[in-house]
Each structure stands twice: as structure tokens, then as C-alpha cells.
Amino acid sequence: MMNQTWWKEAVVYQIYPRSFQDTSGNGVGDLRGIIERLDHVKALGVDVIWLSPVYESPNDDNGYDIADYRAIMAEFGTMADFDELLNGIHTRGMKLIMDLVANHTSDEHAWFEESRASKDNDKRDYYIWKPGVEGPDGVMRPPTNWGSFFSGPAWEFDAATGEYYLHLFTRKQPDLNWENPAVRKEIADVVEFWLEKGVDGFRMDVISLISKRGYTDTPHEQFNDTIANVYANGPRVHEFLQELYKNVISKYDVMTVGEGPGIDLNEGPSYVHEDRGELNMIFHFGHMFMDQGPGGKFDPVPIDFRRFKEVFVEWDQAMADGGWNSVFLCNHDFPRAVSRFGNDGPYWKESATLLATLLMTMRGTPYVYQGEEIGMTNVAFDAIDDYRDVETLNAYNEQVLEGGRDAGDFIRAVHIMGRDNVRTPMQWDDSARAGFCAEDVEPWIDLNPNYDRINVAAQMDDPESIFAYYKKAIAFRKAHKGLVYNDVDVWTLEDEQLFCFLRPGTTNGAKNGFDSYAVLLNMSDEPAEVLLPGRIILSEHLFSNLSNQSTKPTTTSSMTLMSWEASIWKYHGN
Ligand code: NOJ
């Protein structure tokens, strides 16, 4: 039986502060806005808030480019506001995890300003500087052929010292040099600073990238292959994480979750296994990269439903022996869950609530992204000028302006994959700015026009709403610990419509003290017939997302599920 602990049983809610609630009148969400909305978050029944970065930043990448790790971004408020927020979260019995972005800083961080000043500056080795190489044509080129995550080369020439610096993200996000012990000490001190303030842990941005493998050309055509084989899981990554854990994190009862681009099934457990002293869990991207075509992120392909299920199964198995998973369908970097994995048209409510059921019945810690609890959808702005995300804008420059791709074709891909799908303001009500900011204020990014229909106020008091369902589903998970800890046994891998799994209350054949649950999900627009495994008998219907649910099996061995019906049962047998 797995060790039981609070962060395994917790449900996490992610806040992207820029888009949550503006109170200062600048069209940008802020800390006081979050304070005002804490009761909404508490009402959902979640335990932990993950706050995307709120530190001082020039916002080239909306705060993922930090200029001062110990200061609050002026647009968001002050340190006094932060302290009040933390206190408000704790008084409500919730916890707060911060976003630690330590693979890179902003180029406006004081360390980088010193580092770039001269080759003999004592901060020079805080970052990764290399001379250029001369190409066969005699022209100076970057040290390697590496590309950045956000289009263009990963190296930027800096005229002051005549060398290139590495930036795996934008040129305003230079990578820190973790080989330098002084850098590791600086980051450890930052972590300690926030833990001493009382925060309850960290989500660690692209933590799989902090140890570099050496600087040779990538042989890969596909960017995702370069991530996995050249950028991620460098030789010292585990040593660095163990050092941070031993020196600082282990001294506090906190949770950590590392973001893991390029972490595969083999590597995953070594980041989180309970004997390793590194992280508690990671975000893997098995189901987040699966709808990218050969052209990468802005070349979407349909979701392969079988593969989608396999990803859950494979990661569950990989972590079953001493690891732990995080379970998420959306965050600030990926499309809206209901638009991507559900049907945001005729089955909007049914599919949003089914996805909530999947989140709350898988093994692993569930993460809900702001707006998911009311079924917020992707947005389709017409013009590139309506978009704000540096990833989208850089890709537009590269693919459309320089590469000649049809602009309409690119925008259609952005409608499906772009990060601004999840960054439009939170939809609180149906007033002119959806309650996000004052009506005479321009929000930093346009609202999704469907806010008149999809908003918190419309759902708050409706017992049949998506919001009400999230509340119930979270409470249901908490009341049934077997849903947290029991094994996962999927029996409909081949099926085109069904995702059905058992959560048996046995471990290695012996009863583990929890009940056994069967979770039946029809992830399609048509009814579907579930054939039950012969060895089990459904004994009690516990939970469903439809009011006219199928509470009775048609026979002892089968039952019909309606379109996007989710149904949870207690069962006997094994
Ligand atoms: C991952 C973050 O989630 C994303 O928003 C950011 O752009 C990159 N890391 C770079 O920090």
C-alpha cells in the first residue's frame, strides 16, 4: 500500500494572476483581486492554490521572466498584499504553492546585467556564454544549431562582449548556469526566503532542463525530439534537485511539483520516487503534446483517443511503485480542456463534467485550472493583433511573415493550440467586462465573447451547473480515499468511445481497507454499450454527471451510457 500523505489527497487550483481579477484599474489581474475571490476558490473545496509567477518581471513571458525573485511585480501589488493573500489562504484552511522559475531569469535581472557587462565580471558564469563558431562561408554562427521553444535560435549574440548567451525560451529569458555552485546557492536562498514566509511549496518551471548535456548540435528534425534527447534530463539534474531538497526543502512540510518537458516513462520515477529526495511529483506532457503534428505546436492533429487512455495507464503504472502522479487536463500553456478533450458545442456541460469526473477519479493529485470549474472554452480571435502570447507572436513572425505560411491557416491553428485560449480573463458575470475589471477599463487581453453565457454568477446558485458538479466531484473524491490510493485497472483501451476503469480496494490481492470503484466514462457524442468485466458485480450507483443517469445496469454484464455520461459505482469482486 502506498504511503498516505496530505499532498496526495489534496486537490490543487491554479491561478494565472494576470487573468483572474483586476482591482487596481489597469486591466491586469492583481493580488488584491485574488484576495477578493478567495471565497470562490474555497467554495470549490480545493486544498492548495498554485499561483503562477507574481515576481518583478518585464513580462516578456508574463512573469516567467523574473527580474527579482524577492519582489512582487508592481502591476500585481505589493509584498504587503502578498502577505495578506497568504494569510487569507491559510485562514481558510488552504495552502499556497509558488511558481519557481529557476532555469532562467529575465535579461533585466541584476545578475544578468552584471553578467553581460564584461567577461571578467564575477557574475559572468551565472549564465551560459559561448563564443560563436565560424561557418564554412566564413560567417560567424551561434555555438550550436539549437532552436528555442519560442521560435528562432536559442543563442543570442551580445555585442558588449562579443559572445552568445543561451536562452531556451525568449531572448529575454537567459538560462542560468546551474553548474556554478554560486547559482545553486542563490536559488536555494530564494526557495528558503519564500518557505520562511510560510508558503507551502513550489511548482518548478521546466525543471527537467536545468542541467545541460554539453553543447553539440542537435541531430533531430522534430523539436520535441530535441527537447527529450538534447535539452532535458541532463547528467546532473538529479544531483541538483537532491541538493536543493537536502539543504532546504526537506526542512519544511511542503509539496513540490516539477514541470517536466522531455521526461519520459523511464525517467519520470527518478524525479519523484519517495526514496530519492527530489520532488513529490512532476507534470509529464504525454497527453499535452499528443495532438502536435510534424510541424510542432501550431500544426495540430486530432486527439488519438486510444493513445490518450494509454498515457494515463502508462504513467499510472510507472509511478505505482513509490512514485506519485499529478493529474491535469489543462494549465496556462495548453488549450481549454473542454474544447480539447470534450465537446464545447452541444455537449458542453456533459463533457465538462465528465472531464471533472476523470480528474477526480484517477490516481494522482488533481489540478484544476482557473475557469475549468465553469467550463470556460477556447477563444477564436480573428486577428493576430488580438493575441498577446510571445509564443504565438514569435511563431507568427517565423511561420507567416518570414516563412510564407497562410495567415488564416496559422490563426486557425492558434484557435486550437494557442496559449491565449486559457489566458482570456476569468468570466465572473455577464456585465461588460465579465466582472474581471471595471467597465471603463480595457483588459490586457480581450474577453472570450461567450462570457455572457459562461460565467460564475450564472452557475453559482444552480445545482445542475458545472461549478456545482466540480464541488460535488471534489467532495466525492475526498469522501472516498480509495479514489486517491487504489490501483487503476483500465479495461476499455481499444474502445473508440469508452474510458472505463476499476479502482480495486485490494493491493497485491489483499484487501487494503478501501472500497472498490468502477468508473465508466463515455467520451463520445453517441451512446455506448459498456461490457462489464465478468469478475465484478456493480453493487451500488454512487455518482453521475447526468440528472437522468443510467443508475441500473441493463443486465448483470452490460449497461448503456448516454453521450458523455460519467458514472461511478461501487463493485464487488476483483
Ligand atoms: C513553462 C511555463 O509554464 C510557460 O508558461 C513558460 O513560458 C515557460 N516554462 C518558460 O518559463
Coordinates of C-alpha atoms and ligand atoms in Angstrom, one line a residue:
M1 CA 0.0 0.0 0.0
M2 CA 1.3 3.5 -0.9
N3 CA 2.3 5.9 1.9
Q4 CA -0.5 8.3 2.6
T5 CA 0.1 12.0 2.9
W6 CA -1.7 15.3 2.6
W7 CA -0.4 16.3 -0.8
K8 CA -1.5 13.1 -2.3
E9 CA -5.0 13.7 -1.0
A10 CA -5.1 17.4 -2.0
V11 CA -6.8 19.0 -4.9
V12 CA -4.9 21.9 -6.4
Y13 CA -6.4 25.0 -8.1
Q14 CA -4.1 27.0 -10.4
I15 CA -4.4 30.8 -10.6
Y16 CA -2.9 32.8 -13.5
P17 CA -2.9 36.1 -11.7
R18 CA -2.8 38.3 -14.8
S19 CA -6.2 37.0 -15.9
F20 CA -8.0 36.4 -12.6
Q21 CA -9.3 39.6 -11.1
D22 CA -8.3 43.3 -11.6
T23 CA -8.9 45.6 -8.7
S24 CA -6.4 48.4 -9.4
G25 CA -8.0 49.6 -12.7
N26 CA -5.1 48.8 -15.0
G27 CA -6.8 45.9 -16.9
V28 CA -4.4 43.4 -15.3
G29 CA -5.3 41.0 -12.6
D30 CA -3.7 41.5 -9.2
L31 CA -3.1 40.1 -5.8
R32 CA -6.0 42.1 -4.2
G33 CA -8.2 40.6 -6.9
I34 CA -7.2 37.1 -5.8
I35 CA -7.9 38.1 -2.1
E36 CA -11.4 39.2 -3.1
R37 CA -12.1 35.9 -4.9
L38 CA -10.7 33.5 -2.3
D39 CA -14.1 32.5 -1.2
H40 CA -14.9 31.3 -4.7
V41 CA -11.8 29.1 -4.6
K42 CA -12.6 27.9 -1.1
A43 CA -16.2 27.1 -2.2
L44 CA -14.9 24.6 -4.7
G45 CA -13.4 22.6 -1.9
V46 CA -9.8 22.7 -3.1
D47 CA -6.8 22.5 -0.7
V48 CA -4.0 24.1 -2.4
I49 CA -3.6 27.1 -4.7
W50 CA -0.7 27.2 -7.3
L51 CA 0.0 30.8 -8.1
S52 CA 1.7 31.4 -11.5
P53 CA 4.6 33.9 -11.1
V54 CA 4.0 37.2 -9.3
Y55 CA 7.6 38.4 -9.0
E56 CA 9.0 41.5 -10.5
S57 CA 9.2 41.0 -14.2
P58 CA 9.2 42.9 -17.5
N59 CA 6.6 40.4 -18.7
D60 CA 8.1 39.3 -21.9
D61 CA 6.6 35.9 -21.0
N62 CA 4.0 37.1 -18.5
G63 CA 6.1 36.7 -15.3
Y64 CA 8.0 33.6 -16.4
D65 CA 10.9 36.0 -16.9
I66 CA 11.8 37.1 -13.4
A67 CA 13.8 40.2 -12.7
D68 CA 13.8 40.0 -8.9
Y69 CA 12.8 36.8 -7.1
R70 CA 12.2 38.6 -3.8
A71 CA 9.9 41.4 -5.1
I72 CA 6.3 41.4 -6.2
M73 CA 5.5 42.7 -9.7
A74 CA 4.3 46.3 -9.3
E75 CA 1.3 45.7 -11.6
F76 CA 0.2 42.9 -9.2
G77 CA 0.6 44.8 -6.0
T78 CA 3.0 44.9 -3.1
M79 CA 4.6 42.4 -0.6
A80 CA 2.0 43.5 1.9
D81 CA -0.7 42.4 -0.5
F82 CA 1.1 39.1 -0.9
D83 CA 1.3 38.6 2.9
E84 CA -2.4 39.3 3.2
L85 CA -3.1 36.9 0.4
L86 CA -1.1 34.1 2.1
N87 CA -2.8 34.8 5.3
G88 CA -6.2 34.8 3.7
I89 CA -5.4 31.4 2.1
H90 CA -4.2 29.9 5.4
T91 CA -7.1 31.3 7.4
R92 CA -9.4 29.5 5.0
G93 CA -7.5 26.2 5.6
M94 CA -5.9 26.2 2.2
K95 CA -2.2 26.2 1.2
L96 CA -0.2 28.1 -1.4
I97 CA 2.5 26.9 -3.7
M98 CA 4.6 29.4 -5.7
D99 CA 6.0 29.1 -9.1
L100 CA 9.7 28.8 -9.0
V101 CA 11.2 29.7 -12.4
A102 CA 14.9 28.9 -12.0
N103 CA 16.0 27.5 -15.3
H104 CA 16.3 31.1 -16.5
T105 CA 15.8 34.7 -15.3
S106 CA 14.8 37.8 -17.1
D107 CA 17.6 39.6 -19.0
E108 CA 16.7 42.5 -16.8
H109 CA 17.6 40.6 -13.6
A110 CA 20.6 42.3 -11.9
W111 CA 22.6 39.1 -12.2
F112 CA 22.3 39.2 -16.0
E113 CA 23.0 42.8 -16.2
E114 CA 26.3 42.2 -14.4
S115 CA 27.0 39.0 -16.3
R116 CA 26.7 40.7 -19.7
A117 CA 28.8 43.7 -18.7
S118 CA 32.2 42.1 -19.1
K119 CA 33.9 38.7 -19.5
D120 CA 35.6 39.0 -16.1
N121 CA 32.6 40.1 -14.1
D122 CA 32.1 37.8 -11.1
K123 CA 28.6 37.0 -12.3
R124 CA 29.7 36.1 -15.8
D125 CA 29.4 32.4 -15.0
Y126 CA 25.9 32.8 -13.7
Y127 CA 24.7 32.3 -17.3
I128 CA 25.9 30.3 -20.3
W129 CA 28.2 32.2 -22.6
K130 CA 30.0 30.8 -25.6
P131 CA 31.9 32.2 -28.5
G132 CA 30.4 31.9 -31.9
V133 CA 31.8 29.4 -34.5
E134 CA 32.9 30.3 -38.0
G135 CA 30.8 28.6 -40.6
P136 CA 32.2 27.2 -43.9
D137 CA 31.3 30.5 -45.5
G138 CA 33.4 32.4 -43.1
V139 CA 30.4 33.9 -41.3
M140 CA 30.1 33.8 -37.5
R141 CA 27.3 31.5 -36.3
P142 CA 25.9 30.6 -32.9
P143 CA 27.7 27.9 -31.0
T144 CA 25.2 25.2 -31.9
N145 CA 22.1 24.8 -34.1
W146 CA 19.8 24.7 -31.1
G147 CA 16.4 26.3 -31.5
S148 CA 14.4 28.0 -28.8
F149 CA 11.0 26.8 -27.5
F150 CA 9.5 30.1 -28.9
S151 CA 10.9 30.1 -32.4
G152 CA 14.3 31.2 -33.7
P153 CA 17.8 30.3 -32.4
A154 CA 18.4 29.5 -28.7
W155 CA 21.5 31.7 -28.7
E156 CA 21.7 35.5 -28.8
F157 CA 24.8 37.4 -29.7
D158 CA 25.7 40.1 -27.2
A159 CA 27.8 42.8 -28.7
A160 CA 29.2 44.1 -25.4
T161 CA 31.5 41.1 -25.0
G162 CA 31.2 39.5 -28.5
E163 CA 29.8 36.2 -27.2
Y164 CA 26.5 34.4 -27.4
Y165 CA 24.3 33.5 -24.4
L166 CA 21.9 30.6 -24.2
H167 CA 18.1 31.1 -23.9
L168 CA 16.0 28.0 -24.4
F169 CA 12.9 30.4 -24.2
T170 CA 12.8 34.0 -25.4
R171 CA 15.9 36.1 -25.8
K172 CA 14.8 38.0 -22.7
Q173 CA 15.0 34.7 -20.7
P174 CA 18.7 33.8 -20.5
D175 CA 19.4 30.3 -19.0
L176 CA 21.1 30.2 -15.6
N177 CA 24.3 28.1 -15.3
W178 CA 23.4 25.5 -12.6
E179 CA 27.0 24.1 -12.9
N180 CA 28.0 27.1 -10.9
P181 CA 27.6 26.4 -7.2
A182 CA 27.0 30.1 -6.6
V183 CA 23.9 30.0 -8.8
R184 CA 22.6 26.9 -6.9
K185 CA 23.1 28.7 -3.6
E186 CA 21.3 31.8 -4.9
I187 CA 18.3 29.7 -5.9
A188 CA 18.4 27.7 -2.6
D189 CA 18.3 31.1 -0.8
V190 CA 15.3 32.2 -2.8
V191 CA 13.5 29.0 -2.0
E192 CA 14.3 29.4 1.7
F193 CA 13.1 33.1 1.6
W194 CA 9.6 32.0 0.4
L195 CA 9.4 29.0 2.7
E196 CA 10.3 31.2 5.6
K197 CA 7.5 33.4 4.7
G198 CA 5.2 30.4 5.1
V199 CA 4.4 29.3 1.6
D200 CA 3.6 25.6 1.3
G201 CA 5.8 24.5 -1.6
F202 CA 6.6 25.1 -5.3
R203 CA 5.7 24.3 -8.8
M204 CA 9.1 24.2 -10.5
D205 CA 9.1 25.6 -14.1
V206 CA 10.9 23.4 -16.7
I207 CA 12.9 21.8 -14.0
S208 CA 14.0 19.0 -16.4
L209 CA 16.1 21.5 -18.3
I210 CA 18.4 22.8 -15.5
S211 CA 21.4 20.5 -16.2
K212 CA 22.8 21.0 -19.7
R213 CA 24.2 18.0 -21.5
G214 CA 27.0 19.7 -23.4
Y215 CA 26.9 21.9 -26.4
T216 CA 26.8 19.9 -29.6
D217 CA 24.4 20.3 -32.5
T218 CA 21.0 18.5 -32.2
P219 CA 20.6 15.9 -34.9
H220 CA 16.8 16.0 -34.6
E221 CA 14.3 17.5 -37.1
Q222 CA 11.4 17.4 -34.6
F223 CA 11.7 19.9 -31.8
N224 CA 10.1 17.6 -29.3
D225 CA 12.9 15.0 -30.0
T226 CA 15.4 17.8 -29.3
I227 CA 13.7 18.6 -26.0
A228 CA 13.7 14.9 -25.0
N229 CA 17.2 14.0 -26.2
V230 CA 19.3 17.1 -26.0
Y231 CA 17.7 19.6 -23.6
A232 CA 16.1 17.6 -20.8
N233 CA 17.4 15.2 -18.1
G234 CA 21.0 16.4 -18.3
P235 CA 23.6 14.4 -16.3
R236 CA 23.4 16.5 -13.1
V237 CA 19.7 17.2 -12.8
H238 CA 19.1 14.7 -10.1
E239 CA 22.1 15.8 -8.1
F240 CA 20.9 19.4 -8.3
L241 CA 17.4 18.5 -7.1
Q242 CA 18.7 16.3 -4.3
E243 CA 21.0 19.1 -3.2
L244 CA 18.1 21.6 -3.1
Y245 CA 15.9 19.1 -1.3
K246 CA 18.5 18.2 1.3
N247 CA 19.7 21.7 2.0
V248 CA 16.3 23.5 2.1
I249 CA 13.1 21.8 1.1
S250 CA 13.4 18.8 3.4
K251 CA 13.3 21.1 6.4
Y252 CA 9.7 22.1 5.7
D253 CA 6.4 20.1 5.3
V254 CA 5.7 21.3 1.8
M255 CA 4.9 19.9 -1.6
T256 CA 6.8 20.2 -4.8
V257 CA 5.8 19.5 -8.4
G258 CA 8.2 19.8 -11.2
E259 CA 7.3 20.7 -14.8
G260 CA 8.9 18.1 -16.9
P261 CA 9.2 18.7 -20.7
G262 CA 11.2 15.8 -22.1
I263 CA 10.7 13.5 -19.1
D264 CA 9.6 10.0 -20.3
L265 CA 8.2 7.0 -18.5
N266 CA 11.7 5.7 -17.7
E267 CA 13.0 8.9 -16.4
G268 CA 9.8 10.1 -14.5
P269 CA 10.1 7.9 -11.4
S270 CA 13.7 9.0 -10.8
Y271 CA 12.4 12.6 -10.2
V272 CA 9.7 11.6 -7.8
H273 CA 10.3 8.3 -6.2
E274 CA 9.9 8.6 -2.4
D275 CA 13.4 7.3 -1.8
R276 CA 15.1 9.8 -4.0
G277 CA 14.7 13.1 -2.0
E278 CA 13.9 15.2 -5.1
L279 CA 10.3 16.2 -5.9
N280 CA 6.9 14.9 -4.9
M281 CA 5.5 14.8 -8.4
I282 CA 6.0 16.0 -11.9
F283 CA 3.8 17.2 -14.8
H284 CA 4.5 15.0 -17.7
F285 CA 3.4 16.0 -21.1
G286 CA 2.2 12.7 -22.6
H287 CA -1.3 13.9 -23.3
M288 CA -0.3 17.5 -23.8
F289 CA 2.0 17.0 -26.8
M290 CA -0.1 14.2 -28.5
D291 CA -2.0 16.5 -30.8
Q292 CA 1.0 18.2 -32.3
G293 CA 1.7 17.2 -35.9
P294 CA 5.1 17.1 -37.6
G295 CA 5.2 20.9 -37.8
G296 CA 5.0 21.2 -34.0
K297 CA 2.7 23.1 -31.8
F298 CA 0.9 25.1 -34.5
D299 CA 0.4 22.0 -36.6
P300 CA -2.5 20.4 -34.7
V301 CA -3.7 16.9 -35.4
P302 CA -6.8 15.2 -33.8
I303 CA -6.5 13.5 -30.4
D304 CA -5.9 9.8 -30.7
F305 CA -8.3 8.6 -28.0
R306 CA -6.7 5.2 -27.6
R307 CA -3.3 6.9 -27.1
F308 CA -4.9 9.3 -24.6
K309 CA -6.0 6.4 -22.4
E310 CA -2.7 4.7 -22.8
V311 CA -0.9 7.8 -21.5
F312 CA -2.9 7.6 -18.2
V313 CA -2.3 3.9 -17.9
E314 CA 1.4 4.0 -18.6
W315 CA 2.1 6.9 -16.2
D316 CA 0.0 5.3 -13.5
Q317 CA 2.0 2.1 -13.8
A318 CA 5.3 3.9 -14.0
M319 CA 4.6 5.6 -10.7
A320 CA 2.8 2.7 -8.9
D321 CA 5.9 1.6 -7.0
G322 CA 6.9 4.6 -4.8
G323 CA 6.2 7.4 -7.1
W324 CA 3.2 9.7 -7.5
N325 CA 1.4 11.4 -10.4
S326 CA -0.1 14.8 -11.0
V327 CA -3.3 14.6 -13.0
F328 CA -4.3 17.6 -15.1
L329 CA -6.1 18.3 -18.3
C330 CA -5.2 22.0 -18.7
N331 CA -3.0 24.7 -17.5
H332 CA -1.9 28.2 -18.6
D333 CA 0.1 26.7 -21.6
F334 CA -2.4 24.5 -23.2
P335 CA -5.9 24.7 -24.7
R336 CA -9.0 24.6 -22.6
A337 CA -9.8 21.0 -21.5
V338 CA -13.5 21.1 -22.6
S339 CA -12.5 22.3 -26.1
R340 CA -9.7 19.9 -26.5
F341 CA -10.8 16.6 -24.9
G342 CA -14.6 17.3 -24.7
N343 CA -17.2 18.8 -26.9
D344 CA -17.7 22.5 -26.2
G345 CA -20.7 22.7 -28.5
P346 CA -23.8 20.6 -27.9
Y347 CA -22.3 18.5 -25.1
W348 CA -20.5 21.4 -23.4
K349 CA -21.9 20.7 -19.9
E350 CA -21.9 16.9 -20.2
S351 CA -18.3 16.7 -21.4
A352 CA -17.0 19.4 -19.0
T353 CA -18.5 17.4 -16.1
L354 CA -17.2 14.1 -17.5
L355 CA -13.7 15.6 -17.6
A356 CA -14.1 16.7 -14.0
T357 CA -15.0 13.1 -13.2
L358 CA -11.9 11.8 -14.9
L359 CA -9.7 14.3 -13.0
M360 CA -11.2 13.3 -9.6
T361 CA -11.2 9.6 -10.1
M362 CA -7.6 9.0 -11.4
R363 CA -4.8 8.1 -9.0
G364 CA -2.6 11.2 -8.5
T365 CA -3.1 14.7 -7.3
P366 CA -5.7 16.5 -9.4
Y367 CA -5.0 20.1 -10.7
V368 CA -7.9 22.3 -11.8
Y369 CA -7.0 25.4 -13.9
Q370 CA -9.0 28.6 -13.3
G371 CA -12.2 28.7 -15.4
E372 CA -12.2 25.0 -15.9
E373 CA -14.7 24.8 -13.0
I374 CA -17.2 26.7 -15.1
G375 CA -16.4 25.1 -18.4
M376 CA -14.5 28.0 -20.0
T377 CA -13.7 27.3 -23.6
N378 CA -11.1 28.2 -26.2
V379 CA -11.4 31.6 -27.8
A380 CA -11.2 32.4 -31.6
F381 CA -9.9 35.9 -32.2
D382 CA -9.8 37.0 -35.8
A383 CA -6.6 38.9 -36.0
I384 CA -3.1 38.3 -34.8
D385 CA -3.2 41.8 -33.1
D386 CA -5.7 40.4 -30.6
Y387 CA -3.1 37.9 -29.4
R388 CA -0.7 38.7 -26.6
D389 CA 1.4 35.5 -26.1
V390 CA 5.0 35.7 -27.1
E391 CA 5.0 32.1 -28.2
T392 CA 2.1 32.8 -30.7
L393 CA 3.5 36.1 -31.8
N394 CA 7.0 34.7 -32.4
A395 CA 5.6 31.7 -34.3
Y396 CA 3.5 34.1 -36.4
N397 CA 6.6 36.1 -37.4
E398 CA 8.6 33.0 -38.2
Q399 CA 5.9 31.0 -40.0
V400 CA 3.8 33.7 -41.6
L401 CA 5.9 36.8 -42.1
E402 CA 9.2 35.1 -42.8
G403 CA 8.0 31.6 -43.8
G404 CA 5.1 32.5 -46.1
R405 CA 2.5 30.3 -44.3
D406 CA -1.0 31.5 -45.0
A407 CA -2.1 33.8 -42.1
G408 CA -5.6 32.4 -41.9
D409 CA -4.2 28.8 -41.7
F410 CA -1.9 29.9 -38.9
I411 CA -4.7 31.7 -37.0
R412 CA -6.9 28.6 -37.2
A413 CA -4.1 26.6 -35.6
V414 CA -3.8 29.3 -32.9
H415 CA -7.6 28.9 -32.2
I416 CA -6.9 25.2 -31.5
M417 CA -3.5 25.3 -29.7
G418 CA -2.5 28.9 -28.7
R419 CA -1.8 29.7 -25.0
D420 CA -4.1 32.7 -25.1
N421 CA -7.0 30.3 -25.2
V422 CA -6.5 29.9 -21.5
R423 CA -5.4 33.4 -20.7
T424 CA -8.5 35.4 -21.5
P425 CA -9.9 37.0 -18.4
M426 CA -11.8 34.9 -15.8
Q427 CA -15.6 35.1 -16.5
W428 CA -17.2 36.2 -13.3
D429 CA -20.5 37.6 -14.6
D430 CA -22.2 38.9 -17.7
S431 CA -21.5 42.6 -17.2
A432 CA -19.4 44.5 -19.8
R433 CA -16.0 43.2 -18.7
A434 CA -17.3 40.0 -17.2
G435 CA -16.5 41.3 -13.7
F436 CA -12.8 40.9 -14.4
C437 CA -12.1 44.7 -14.4
A438 CA -14.1 47.9 -14.3
E439 CA -16.4 48.5 -17.3
D440 CA -14.4 51.6 -18.4
V441 CA -11.1 49.7 -18.3
E442 CA -9.5 47.9 -21.3
P443 CA -8.4 44.4 -20.2
W444 CA -4.9 43.4 -21.2
I445 CA -6.4 40.8 -23.5
D446 CA -9.9 40.6 -24.8
L447 CA -12.6 38.6 -23.1
N448 CA -13.9 35.4 -24.7
P449 CA -17.2 36.7 -26.1
N450 CA -19.1 33.8 -24.6
Y451 CA -18.8 35.3 -21.1
D452 CA -22.5 36.4 -21.4
R453 CA -23.4 32.7 -21.2
I454 CA -20.4 31.1 -19.4
N455 CA -19.7 32.8 -16.1
V456 CA -19.5 32.2 -12.4
A457 CA -22.6 34.2 -11.5
A458 CA -24.8 32.2 -13.8
Q459 CA -23.6 28.9 -12.2
M460 CA -23.1 29.8 -8.6
D461 CA -26.6 29.0 -7.4
D462 CA -27.6 26.4 -10.0
P463 CA -27.3 22.9 -8.5
E464 CA -27.0 21.5 -12.1
S465 CA -24.1 23.7 -13.1
I466 CA -20.6 22.7 -14.0
F467 CA -19.4 24.6 -11.0
A468 CA -21.8 22.7 -8.7
Y469 CA -20.6 19.5 -10.2
Y470 CA -16.9 20.3 -9.6
K471 CA -17.7 21.0 -6.0
K472 CA -19.5 17.6 -5.7
A473 CA -16.8 15.7 -7.5
I474 CA -14.1 17.2 -5.3
A475 CA -16.0 16.4 -2.2
F476 CA -16.8 12.9 -3.5
R477 CA -13.1 12.2 -4.0
K478 CA -12.3 13.4 -0.5
A479 CA -15.0 11.2 0.9
H480 CA -13.7 8.1 -0.9
K481 CA -10.0 7.7 -0.3
G482 CA -9.9 4.6 -2.5
L483 CA -10.1 7.0 -5.4
V484 CA -6.9 8.6 -4.2
Y485 CA -4.9 5.4 -3.5
N486 CA -6.3 2.3 -5.2
D487 CA -4.7 0.9 -8.3
V488 CA -6.1 1.8 -11.7
D489 CA -7.2 -1.0 -14.0
V490 CA -8.5 0.1 -17.4
W491 CA -10.4 -2.4 -19.4
T492 CA -11.6 -0.5 -22.5
L493 CA -8.3 0.5 -24.0
E494 CA -9.3 -0.5 -27.5
D495 CA -12.8 1.1 -27.4
E496 CA -13.4 4.2 -29.6
Q497 CA -15.8 5.8 -27.1
L498 CA -15.3 4.4 -23.6
F499 CA -12.7 5.1 -20.9
C500 CA -13.7 2.7 -18.1
F501 CA -11.6 1.6 -15.2
L502 CA -11.7 -0.1 -11.9
R503 CA -10.1 1.2 -8.7
P504 CA -9.9 -2.1 -6.8
G505 CA -9.8 -1.9 -3.0
T506 CA -7.1 -4.6 -3.0
T507 CA -3.3 -4.3 -3.1
N508 CA -1.4 -7.3 -4.4
G509 CA -4.5 -9.4 -3.9
A510 CA -5.1 -8.4 -0.3
K511 CA -7.9 -6.0 0.9
N512 CA -6.5 -2.6 1.6
G513 CA -9.3 -1.1 3.7
F514 CA -10.8 1.0 0.9
D515 CA -13.9 0.2 -1.2
S516 CA -13.7 -0.8 -4.9
Y517 CA -14.9 1.6 -7.5
A518 CA -15.8 1.3 -11.2
V519 CA -15.6 4.5 -13.2
L520 CA -17.4 4.4 -16.5
L521 CA -16.9 7.3 -18.9
N522 CA -18.4 7.6 -22.4
M523 CA -16.2 10.2 -24.1
S524 CA -18.2 10.5 -27.2
D525 CA -21.3 12.1 -28.8
E526 CA -23.1 8.8 -29.2
P527 CA -24.5 6.4 -26.6
A528 CA -22.2 3.4 -25.8
E529 CA -22.6 -0.1 -24.5
V530 CA -20.3 -1.0 -21.7
L531 CA -19.4 -4.6 -21.3
L532 CA -18.5 -5.2 -17.7
P533 CA -15.6 -7.5 -16.8
G534 CA -17.1 -10.8 -15.8
R535 CA -15.4 -10.9 -12.5
I536 CA -17.2 -7.9 -11.0
I537 CA -20.7 -7.0 -10.0
L538 CA -21.8 -3.4 -9.8
S539 CA -23.4 -3.2 -6.3
E540 CA -24.2 0.5 -5.8
H541 CA -24.5 3.5 -8.0
L542 CA -22.7 6.4 -6.4
F543 CA -22.2 9.3 -8.7
S544 CA -23.1 10.6 -12.1
N545 CA -22.9 13.7 -14.2
L546 CA -26.3 13.5 -15.8
S547 CA -29.5 14.0 -14.0
N548 CA -31.2 11.3 -16.0
Q549 CA -28.3 8.9 -15.4
S550 CA -28.3 5.2 -16.1
T551 CA -28.5 4.0 -12.5
K552 CA -29.2 0.4 -13.4
P553 CA -27.1 -1.9 -15.4
T554 CA -29.2 -3.3 -18.3
T555 CA -28.1 -6.8 -17.4
T556 CA -25.5 -8.0 -14.9
S557 CA -22.9 -7.9 -17.6
S558 CA -23.6 -4.7 -19.6
M559 CA -25.1 -1.2 -19.4
T560 CA -25.6 1.7 -21.8
L561 CA -24.1 5.1 -21.2
M562 CA -25.5 8.1 -22.8
S563 CA -23.4 10.7 -24.7
W564 CA -20.6 12.0 -22.4
E565 CA -22.1 10.2 -19.4
A566 CA -19.9 9.6 -16.4
S567 CA -21.0 7.0 -13.9
I568 CA -19.2 5.8 -10.7
W569 CA -20.2 2.6 -9.0
K570 CA -19.2 0.6 -6.0
Y571 CA -18.5 -3.0 -7.0
H572 CA -17.8 -6.5 -5.6
G573 CA -15.4 -9.0 -7.0
N574 CA -11.9 -8.4 -8.2
Ligands
NOJ1 C1 6.8 26.8 -18.8 C2 5.8 27.7 -18.4 O1 4.6 27.0 -17.9 C3 5.5 28.6 -19.5 O2 4.4 29.4 -19.3 C4 6.7 29.4 -19.8 O3 6.6 30.2 -21.0 C5 8.0 28.5 -19.9 N1 8.0 27.5 -19.0 C6 9.2 29.3 -19.7 O4 9.3 29.7 -18.4

